[in-house]
Amino acid sequence: MPTMRKAAKVTCEVYQGISARALAALAAMGVDWAQVQARRMVTLGERMPLPFLPPATRLEEDPAEACEIYLPAEHARAAVLMLARELRLFTAGRGAVYAEEVELFGPPDSDPCGAGLAGPDASEQPGERLSRFSLINCVVQRGHGNRIARSVLETGANVPSIYFGVGTGVRDRLGLLRIAIPADKEVVSVLVDAQDQHATLEALVDAGRLDQPGRGFVAAYPVPCGVANPMTFRGRQRHGATMEQVIAALDDLKSGTDWRRRSWTSDGTARTDRGWLKHLVNVALNCNEGSSDRLAAIVMAAGAGGATISKAKLFSPGGKDLVASPARAIIDFGFDPDRVDALIQALREGSAFDRESACFVEIKPLSTAFTYVAA
Amino acid sequence: MGDTKSRAPARLKLPLRQVLAILAPYVRKRLVEQVKAVWLIVLYLIAFQTLLLDIPVFGATVIAVGIVLVVVGLTFFMEGLVLGLMPLGELIGIRLPQKSRLPTILAFAFILGVGATFAEPAVGILKVAGSTVKAWEAPLLFLLLNKHSDYLVYAVGIGVGVAVVFGMLRFLYGWSLKPFIYILVPLLLALSIWAAFEPNMIYLTGLAWDSGGVTTGPVTVPLVLALGIGISRVVARDNGSGGGGFGVVTLASAFPIVFVLGLGILFLSSVPKPTSDVDFLDPRNRAQAAPLFESGPAMTGYVLQNASAAGQLAYFGGDREAMRSFLQRLAASDAEQTAVFGADGVARFREWATQKADAAQKLDMFGTADNVRRQADAHWNASGASLNVAEVAVRNAIAALQAIVPLCVLFYLVLWLILKERAARSDELLLGIVFAVIGMTIFSMGIELGLSRLGGQVGAKLPAAFKAIDLTDQRQVIRNFNPDVVQRSIAADGSEQRFFHLKQETDYVALPFDESAFDATARSYTFTPQKGPLYGGPGHLAGVLVVLLFAFVMGYGATLAEPALNALGRTVEEITVGTFRKSLLMQAVAVGVGLGMLFGVAKIVWAIPLIWLIAPPYAVLLYLTYRSSEEFVNIAWDSAGVTTGPITVPLVLAMGLGIGGQVGVVEGFGILAMASVYPILTVLSVSLWSTRRRAARGDA
């Protein structure tokens, strides 16, 4: 009888040129279960339209990959450090790695959480610093992702990454008419300093007009430790050091990021009284791709407002044979924590935990979310 | 134990107004997308003909309707691909490696490849392209295109089947595409270079390379792409997020070339060498020449319609009497006419007798001049070009069903019987298949009624830029022509020029009198207006450059409308999460095809051997392939196989036949092959440039 157990999820997001090394690092760490998702990272760059005109900023997109692994909670910090060292992520402009606290539920043979690292070492060397972040995910219609990413970049946060997903919702109840309503989504994912969480959320709600129906959904999750990629601008270097290096040096001097706080509500609460949704948890069903439609229907029937389904590839860096199929789907949705048990019961009845679906459930806390809610 | 069905949310019923409000933006968006794809080529063709060549578009109404049909049909077809065919392919691709063993997978791959070839009418295209080939100028080519065209289809089909098998093996075992390219391309080039020295084979190389280009059509490419994507997502060997899935289309374009060349080599010893028609038709060579035709009477029919007067005489052994008695028998017997001219023989005989037979032959057949005239009258009164829309629609519908349904049935059978699964969202899949069939029917109709005619008109008149051509569709036959109306005039150099006045509508137009166009026995004068050369003198470089420029823009515009390229672009954008935009890929490929057309037309106009134009770009490609990453190599080589599709091919053929016919080449093959090479160059260049830019920013 599977139970809930605590674990940590470590996500490592790097540019495609580095991703091979990330996978090798995971193999060296003794990780047996890793999930890889194709993403693109969006930065601001410069373009010289004509030699005598001033350069124009434009959005640049580069292919990236995100690897996710699960570890025992006590090894999270060490894993983040090891990956950051191995991939030189403390240097800006390469990628990000961060850990989240989650609860896992599933049968033992699709348990993604390994035994953990051998000899974890969680001490930071000089020049390395892990910070607290908020992970913000914004789900919008396909085609709007770059606009959202641009508004994030212009607030000077870290580099956002974007991946594709498919949304479920009212359209699934319309029969064949549903083909006329686009379900393709883009998910913009960015790490921001914990203290900037609400300012960024506000900016995103405004940029995406998420207070209108059908525009999308934004949520923030706590990230206790991680290293972000602050290099949002990749134009010509005009000075001896980049701004990111200056900021990092000041962070070191001031032992923290408090000095660059921009929003003045001390506990990070919202300035506006929009209908911020709190007291939700984020549930992610990780299953074989062929079962995603069926399980998404169960999820919607159990009361979820809407879910986003994205694809990932599962494989074993250590070369172990996995029960689950390499083609995986992740069904992501916000949910009322009191009804999680009923949801799991419904999943069990829907044979979600059989070998054919090889599903497991990941539950993580959700600080704040926002979407259009019908009155 | 509750079941989820009873808790599933109820199906929403929306009022009609809301349904329309949902459908309207959806339909509009799709239609606008196709209009944007097609407008360039249509406007360009019309503008080119009316403005540059100064010739009105003939039958403009039918063509306009045809173009609208193309847009509507493409909309349905693309939607059908996205909703039905591609998800079906991807589903099979995901399930197949998980649930069946290697022999089953490979058997399925082979059947898919062969089936796709039989479903899509690639060989029909090749036959049209080869319709100007004369039996004595290129015997091997003629044989494979006519009597043994079945073998040609088998060769191409087996080539595609083998290609899909290797494609699947590549995915399952993680082999790179590069070794295949390094082996296949030099092999093909070597074979082609050898063929250039063998008089029969040199004409076959054009056909072989073109057959590689036409195999993968608008149904096969998305299916095979989706299948590949599905398989590579499930294969555990690929490290990374599984960005593979491309590369099968490349193989499906390369392997058939090998098999067609091999087929040619097989038949090489049993055909005579290329020679003049008199030599070929000489009775002493009959044993060698006869096997090229279905039967003796069929050969006679071919000779009558295609050989010169000297050749026809040679066919009868130089014996005028023998020819006369044969012709008399022919004119008298319907059965004989059917035997000689094939199905519909009586009508064809009448057409030949009126238009192609020379005066002496006509007298032979009909006895007196009066009879000849009566015969001509009967022909002209009977014939009348009428457009039977229903017939066009039915024919295209059958072709669309043949192209799509068997493949879908194969996939469903595999799904139900071998994989023992039901598809989720099967209503969307079925709707997609229906859309695809409807779409293909409509756009094929539109192409036949609109785009092909337009392209054919432009193509036939294009050589007017650099030489004088006859405008045969404005040909008029003036009956009961009284030679007394001909008057005499004098030219500046003192030579006598004869002319006559023709009343056209309300104008009296003076036209030169050409003795050879006057048929004394039938008393009819066939007047064909002439045009050109428009730019510079005959054969002047300016005129040829106009033609080359036209070819470039036509290739560019037609490619942007291709549905298979659209599907490839979408897939690439999806796999790279938007970093390689569909529009960038389509533009790169379109420019490449434009370049290919330009060189292809140059090949025809200046009769450059194909190998000189193909070997250098492939050599450069081998180097660029070596330098590029696996992902981009797969995408770039696949984009070559995608280009020549239902929009480009009719236009290319019309242009090639038009120019080739005017310039007088033996065969007009080669343009399609060129249009397949250059897109690889452009896409690889674009990808190398963007990789270099990323590396310069220090991503590694």
XYZ file of C-alpha atoms in Angstrom, chain A residues 5 9 33 35 70 103-107 110-113 283-288 295 314 324 328-329 347 352-353 357-362:
34
model
C 6.745 10.206 1.555
C 12.978 17.402 -6.600
C 15.926 8.094 -12.736
C 13.430 13.126 -16.734
C 14.152 13.096 -7.135
C 5.706 14.648 -1.383
C 5.606 11.578 -3.581
C 2.955 8.945 -3.799
C 3.086 5.870 -5.981
C 3.819 2.178 -6.219
C 7.689 3.500 -10.352
C 9.349 5.260 -7.476
C 11.606 7.905 -8.968
C 13.366 8.714 -5.767
C -0.234 18.247 -7.964
C 1.760 16.707 -10.794
C 0.841 13.291 -12.171
C 3.765 11.722 -13.889
C 2.641 8.883 -16.151
C 3.268 7.077 -19.413
C -5.858 10.291 -16.236
C 12.534 9.487 -19.034
C 8.178 3.017 -17.072
C 6.270 10.387 -20.214
C 3.558 12.938 -19.671
C -6.737 7.568 -9.481
C -3.389 4.871 -12.667
C -0.806 3.016 -10.620
C 0.430 3.804 -16.775
C 3.291 3.641 -14.279
C 2.024 6.792 -12.653
C 3.241 8.503 -9.524
C 1.937 11.653 -7.877
C 4.067 14.586 -6.818
